Short mmCIF file of C-alpha atoms in Angstrom, two decimals:
data_model
loop_
_atom_site.label_atom_id
_atom_site.label_comp_id
_atom_site.label_asym_id
_atom_site.label_seq_id
_atom_site.Cartn_x
_atom_site.Cartn_y
_atom_site.Cartn_z
CA UNK A 1 -195.01 -60.90 2.34
CA UNK A 2 -196.55 -64.32 2.14
CA UNK A 3 -197.07 -66.18 5.30
CA UNK A 4 -197.08 -69.65 6.17
CA UNK A 5 -200.34 -72.01 4.41
CA UNK A 6 -200.90 -75.31 4.80
CA UNK A 7 -203.28 -77.87 3.27
CA UNK A 8 -205.58 -78.86 3.62
CA UNK A 9 -207.75 -77.27 6.21
CA UNK A 10 -209.00 -80.36 7.67
CA UNK A 11 -208.48 -84.13 7.19
CA UNK A 12 -210.33 -87.13 8.06
CA UNK A 13 -208.97 -90.51 7.86
CA UNK A 14 -209.33 -94.41 8.92
CA UNK A 15 -206.56 -95.98 11.21
CA UNK A 16 -204.32 -97.66 9.36
CA UNK A 17 -204.16 -94.76 6.11
CA UNK A 18 -201.53 -92.68 5.66
CA UNK A 19 -201.61 -89.05 5.17
CA UNK A 20 -200.08 -86.06 3.10
CA UNK A 21 -199.85 -82.53 4.97
CA UNK A 22 -198.42 -79.55 3.21
CA UNK A 23 -196.69 -76.15 4.12
CA UNK A 24 -195.43 -73.60 2.25
CA UNK A 25 -193.24 -71.45 4.09
CA UNK A 26 -193.15 -68.00 4.43
CA UNK A 27 -191.13 -65.89 2.05
CA UNK A 28 -187.41 -65.54 3.09
CA UNK A 29 -187.80 -68.45 5.30
CA UNK A 30 -185.03 -71.58 5.05
CA UNK A 31 -186.58 -73.88 7.97
CA UNK A 32 -189.53 -75.24 8.96
CA UNK A 33 -190.57 -77.18 11.41
CA UNK A 34 -193.93 -79.35 12.23
CA UNK A 35 -195.43 -80.03 15.63
CA UNK A 36 -198.92 -81.56 16.73
CA UNK A 37 -200.98 -80.06 18.74
CA UNK A 38 -203.36 -82.44 20.59
CA UNK A 39 -206.92 -80.88 22.35
CA UNK A 40 -205.84 -79.07 25.12
CA UNK A 41 -202.76 -79.17 24.52
CA UNK A 42 -199.51 -77.06 23.59
CA UNK A 43 -197.88 -77.84 20.77
CA UNK A 44 -194.91 -81.13 19.98
CA UNK A 45 -191.77 -80.98 18.51
CA UNK A 46 -192.06 -83.43 15.07
CA UNK A 47 -188.75 -82.30 13.18
CA UNK A 48 -187.34 -79.51 11.98
CA UNK A 49 -186.01 -79.34 8.02
CA UNK A 50 -183.13 -76.92 7.09
CA UNK A 51 -181.92 -76.98 3.76
CA UNK A 52 -183.53 -80.08 2.61
CA UNK A 53 -182.43 -82.15 5.50
CA UNK A 54 -183.78 -83.17 9.20
CA UNK A 55 -182.23 -81.42 11.52
CA UNK A 56 -183.71 -82.42 14.65
CA UNK A 57 -186.61 -85.11 16.10
CA UNK A 58 -188.83 -84.95 18.43
CA UNK A 59 -190.13 -88.43 20.49
CA UNK A 60 -192.64 -89.34 17.62
CA UNK A 61 -191.86 -93.00 16.15
CA UNK A 62 -190.50 -92.93 12.41
CA UNK A 63 -193.92 -93.71 10.39
CA UNK A 64 -193.88 -89.64 10.52
CA UNK A 65 -191.81 -88.25 8.53
CA UNK A 66 -191.23 -85.16 6.16
CA UNK A 67 -189.77 -83.54 3.09
CA UNK A 68 -188.53 -80.27 2.15
CA UNK A 69 -188.08 -79.30 -1.44
CA UNK A 70 -185.84 -76.46 -2.78
CA UNK A 71 -187.98 -73.65 -2.46
CA UNK A 72 -188.45 -73.86 1.15
CA UNK A 73 -192.01 -76.59 0.86
CA UNK A 74 -192.89 -78.60 3.10
CA UNK A 75 -194.10 -82.44 3.79
CA UNK A 76 -195.49 -83.83 6.93
CA UNK A 77 -196.35 -88.16 5.83
CA UNK A 78 -197.91 -89.83 8.78
CA UNK A 79 -198.04 -93.92 8.01
CA UNK A 80 -200.16 -96.46 9.57
CA UNK A 81 -202.39 -93.76 10.96
CA UNK A 82 -203.35 -94.60 14.82
CA UNK A 83 -206.66 -93.20 16.43
CA UNK A 84 -204.27 -90.99 18.92
CA UNK A 85 -202.65 -89.16 15.79
CA UNK A 86 -205.72 -87.21 15.92
CA UNK A 87 -204.49 -83.56 16.25
CA UNK A 88 -203.72 -80.19 14.54
CA UNK A 89 -200.44 -80.60 12.62
CA UNK A 90 -198.76 -77.11 12.82
CA UNK A 91 -196.13 -75.76 10.67
CA UNK A 92 -194.14 -73.11 11.32
CA UNK A 93 -191.08 -71.53 9.24
CA UNK A 94 -188.51 -69.32 10.37
CA UNK A 95 -185.37 -67.12 8.98
CA UNK A 96 -182.63 -69.40 9.77
CA UNK A 97 -181.53 -72.18 12.44
CA UNK A 98 -180.60 -70.46 15.91
CA UNK A 99 -181.82 -70.33 19.49
CA UNK A 100 -183.20 -66.43 19.11
CA UNK A 101 -185.37 -66.77 15.81
CA UNK A 102 -189.57 -67.27 16.19
CA UNK A 103 -191.58 -69.48 14.67
CA UNK A 104 -194.21 -68.04 12.41
CA UNK A 105 -197.31 -70.38 12.31
CA UNK A 106 -199.31 -71.78 9.93
CA UNK A 107 -203.26 -72.15 10.60
CA UNK A 108 -202.66 -75.87 10.44
CA UNK A 109 -204.69 -78.91 9.49
CA UNK A 110 -207.13 -80.70 11.71
CA UNK A 111 -206.70 -84.45 11.54
CA UNK A 112 -209.46 -86.69 12.61
CA UNK A 113 -209.12 -90.48 12.84
CA UNK A 114 -211.90 -92.81 12.47
CA UNK B 1 -183.32 -79.83 29.05
CA UNK B 2 -185.60 -77.15 28.69
CA UNK B 3 -189.32 -76.90 29.93
CA UNK B 4 -191.85 -74.58 30.78
CA UNK B 5 -194.67 -74.58 33.01
CA UNK B 6 -197.91 -72.58 32.55
CA UNK B 7 -199.65 -71.55 35.71
CA UNK B 8 -203.43 -71.69 35.68
CA UNK B 9 -204.61 -73.48 32.58
CA UNK B 10 -207.81 -70.92 32.85
CA UNK B 11 -207.88 -67.50 34.03
CA UNK B 12 -210.54 -64.98 33.73
CA UNK B 13 -210.13 -60.89 34.51
CA UNK B 14 -212.88 -58.25 33.76
CA UNK B 15 -212.94 -56.26 30.69
CA UNK B 16 -210.20 -53.13 31.76
CA UNK B 17 -208.74 -54.98 34.38
CA UNK B 18 -204.94 -56.44 34.50
CA UNK B 19 -204.28 -59.19 32.76
CA UNK B 20 -201.25 -61.39 34.40
CA UNK B 21 -200.55 -65.06 33.04
CA UNK B 22 -198.11 -66.98 34.81
CA UNK B 23 -194.98 -68.52 32.87
CA UNK B 24 -192.01 -70.35 35.15
CA UNK B 25 -188.99 -71.83 33.05
CA UNK B 26 -186.66 -74.51 33.21
CA UNK B 27 -183.30 -74.37 31.59
CA UNK B 28 -179.94 -75.31 31.79
CA UNK B 29 -178.44 -72.65 29.93
CA UNK B 30 -179.48 -68.79 28.95
CA UNK B 31 -182.91 -69.47 27.18
CA UNK B 32 -184.91 -67.85 25.05
CA UNK B 33 -188.19 -67.29 25.31
CA UNK B 34 -191.43 -66.68 23.70
CA UNK B 35 -195.09 -65.98 24.25
CA UNK B 36 -197.62 -66.85 21.61
CA UNK B 37 -201.49 -66.42 21.55
CA UNK B 38 -203.85 -68.62 19.99
CA UNK B 39 -207.15 -67.59 18.54
CA UNK B 40 -209.51 -70.46 17.86
CA UNK B 41 -208.86 -72.67 14.71
CA UNK B 42 -206.19 -70.81 13.73
CA UNK B 43 -202.69 -71.24 14.66
CA UNK B 44 -199.98 -69.53 16.61
CA UNK B 45 -198.81 -65.88 16.74
CA UNK B 46 -195.98 -64.50 18.36
CA UNK B 47 -196.75 -61.57 20.91
CA UNK B 48 -193.07 -61.47 22.05
CA UNK B 49 -189.70 -62.56 22.75
CA UNK B 50 -186.52 -62.42 24.94
CA UNK B 51 -183.42 -63.51 23.91
CA UNK B 52 -180.74 -61.28 25.30
CA UNK B 53 -181.25 -57.09 26.67
CA UNK B 54 -183.48 -55.98 28.25
CA UNK B 55 -185.25 -57.76 30.67
CA UNK B 56 -188.38 -56.17 29.73
CA UNK B 57 -189.96 -56.90 26.53
CA UNK B 58 -193.01 -55.61 24.87
CA UNK B 59 -194.74 -56.95 22.56
CA UNK B 60 -198.20 -56.48 20.38
CA UNK B 61 -201.41 -55.86 21.56
CA UNK B 62 -200.25 -53.96 24.91
CA UNK B 63 -198.47 -57.08 25.54
CA UNK B 64 -195.13 -56.92 27.69
CA UNK B 65 -193.44 -60.02 29.52
CA UNK B 66 -190.40 -59.43 32.41
CA UNK B 67 -187.57 -62.10 32.33
CA UNK B 68 -186.80 -62.51 36.00
CA UNK B 69 -183.80 -64.83 36.19
CA UNK B 70 -183.85 -65.37 39.95
CA UNK B 71 -187.09 -66.55 40.37
CA UNK B 72 -186.56 -68.60 36.57
CA UNK B 73 -190.07 -66.84 35.79
CA UNK B 74 -191.40 -65.34 32.06
CA UNK B 75 -194.71 -63.54 33.41
CA UNK B 76 -196.83 -61.80 30.78
CA UNK B 77 -199.01 -58.60 31.46
CA UNK B 78 -201.11 -56.70 30.34
CA UNK B 79 -202.43 -53.14 31.80
CA UNK B 80 -206.42 -53.78 30.64
CA UNK B 81 -207.44 -56.10 29.00
CA UNK B 82 -210.09 -55.81 26.13
CA UNK B 83 -212.79 -58.49 24.51
CA UNK B 84 -210.49 -59.09 21.93
CA UNK B 85 -207.70 -60.32 24.22
CA UNK B 86 -209.70 -63.67 24.96
CA UNK B 87 -207.86 -66.32 23.36
CA UNK B 88 -205.08 -69.42 24.46
CA UNK B 89 -201.83 -68.39 25.37
CA UNK B 90 -198.78 -70.30 25.44
CA UNK B 91 -195.40 -69.12 26.80
CA UNK B 92 -192.35 -71.65 24.85
CA UNK B 93 -188.75 -71.92 25.68
CA UNK B 94 -186.00 -73.05 22.75
CA UNK B 95 -183.96 -75.89 23.19
CA UNK B 96 -179.83 -75.88 22.88
CA UNK B 97 -179.66 -76.92 19.64
CA UNK B 98 -182.36 -73.89 18.27
CA UNK B 99 -184.17 -76.83 16.64
CA UNK B 100 -186.76 -77.07 18.76
CA UNK B 101 -189.50 -75.03 20.85
CA UNK B 102 -190.63 -76.28 24.20
CA UNK B 103 -194.44 -75.01 24.78
CA UNK B 104 -196.36 -75.13 28.22
CA UNK B 105 -199.84 -76.64 28.36
CA UNK B 106 -201.50 -73.11 27.48
CA UNK B 107 -203.59 -70.53 29.60
CA UNK B 108 -207.48 -70.06 28.18
CA UNK B 109 -208.35 -66.21 29.17
CA UNK B 110 -211.57 -65.35 29.08
CA UNK B 111 -212.47 -61.20 29.67
CA UNK B 112 -216.06 -60.92 30.91
CA UNK B 113 -217.28 -57.65 29.87
#
């Protein structure tokens, strides 16, 4: 069973630039969620994709956008990067929508904005 | 809305001692509760979950947690700490729509030899 994989592992960008982060979900999982984890904090929900459509969004501005592909992989795009966007970005997949379906996380992408 | 509060951002225990990490939740509906562990430079790994049924939940690596509705708590315990337990622990509750997890701010566990 292949787990959740994310790429790249580390990324350094300049304020104002755009970035794309990628995620391959665990085999058999059809739902992908993205979380932002700032240093010393718990993960914060960005959004979730189910069957290629956004299925819920946290308190993040529109410059955070995403995609889910037919093979359930996903991308997170962030435009007009700000210094505060520096964080660990975690992708998590799950088998289905549902209150009790646990999230399976990748190791994250560490984004540094200078 | 759902939320969790983890009491104690840092906990230190001696190797072999009891581990107790505290989590209190707030939820307007029956909650689904989770504990995750995060090792340095890694993602989060599921330790255990409570959905319905038995209130004492056993997880991996000898951890367990008890759901207490009257106290709105879901504390994580392990009878005997091991050096490999040193990590960051997060409590989480799932939202009503089932699409969002609300995480606590985490508790860093240090195990002293």
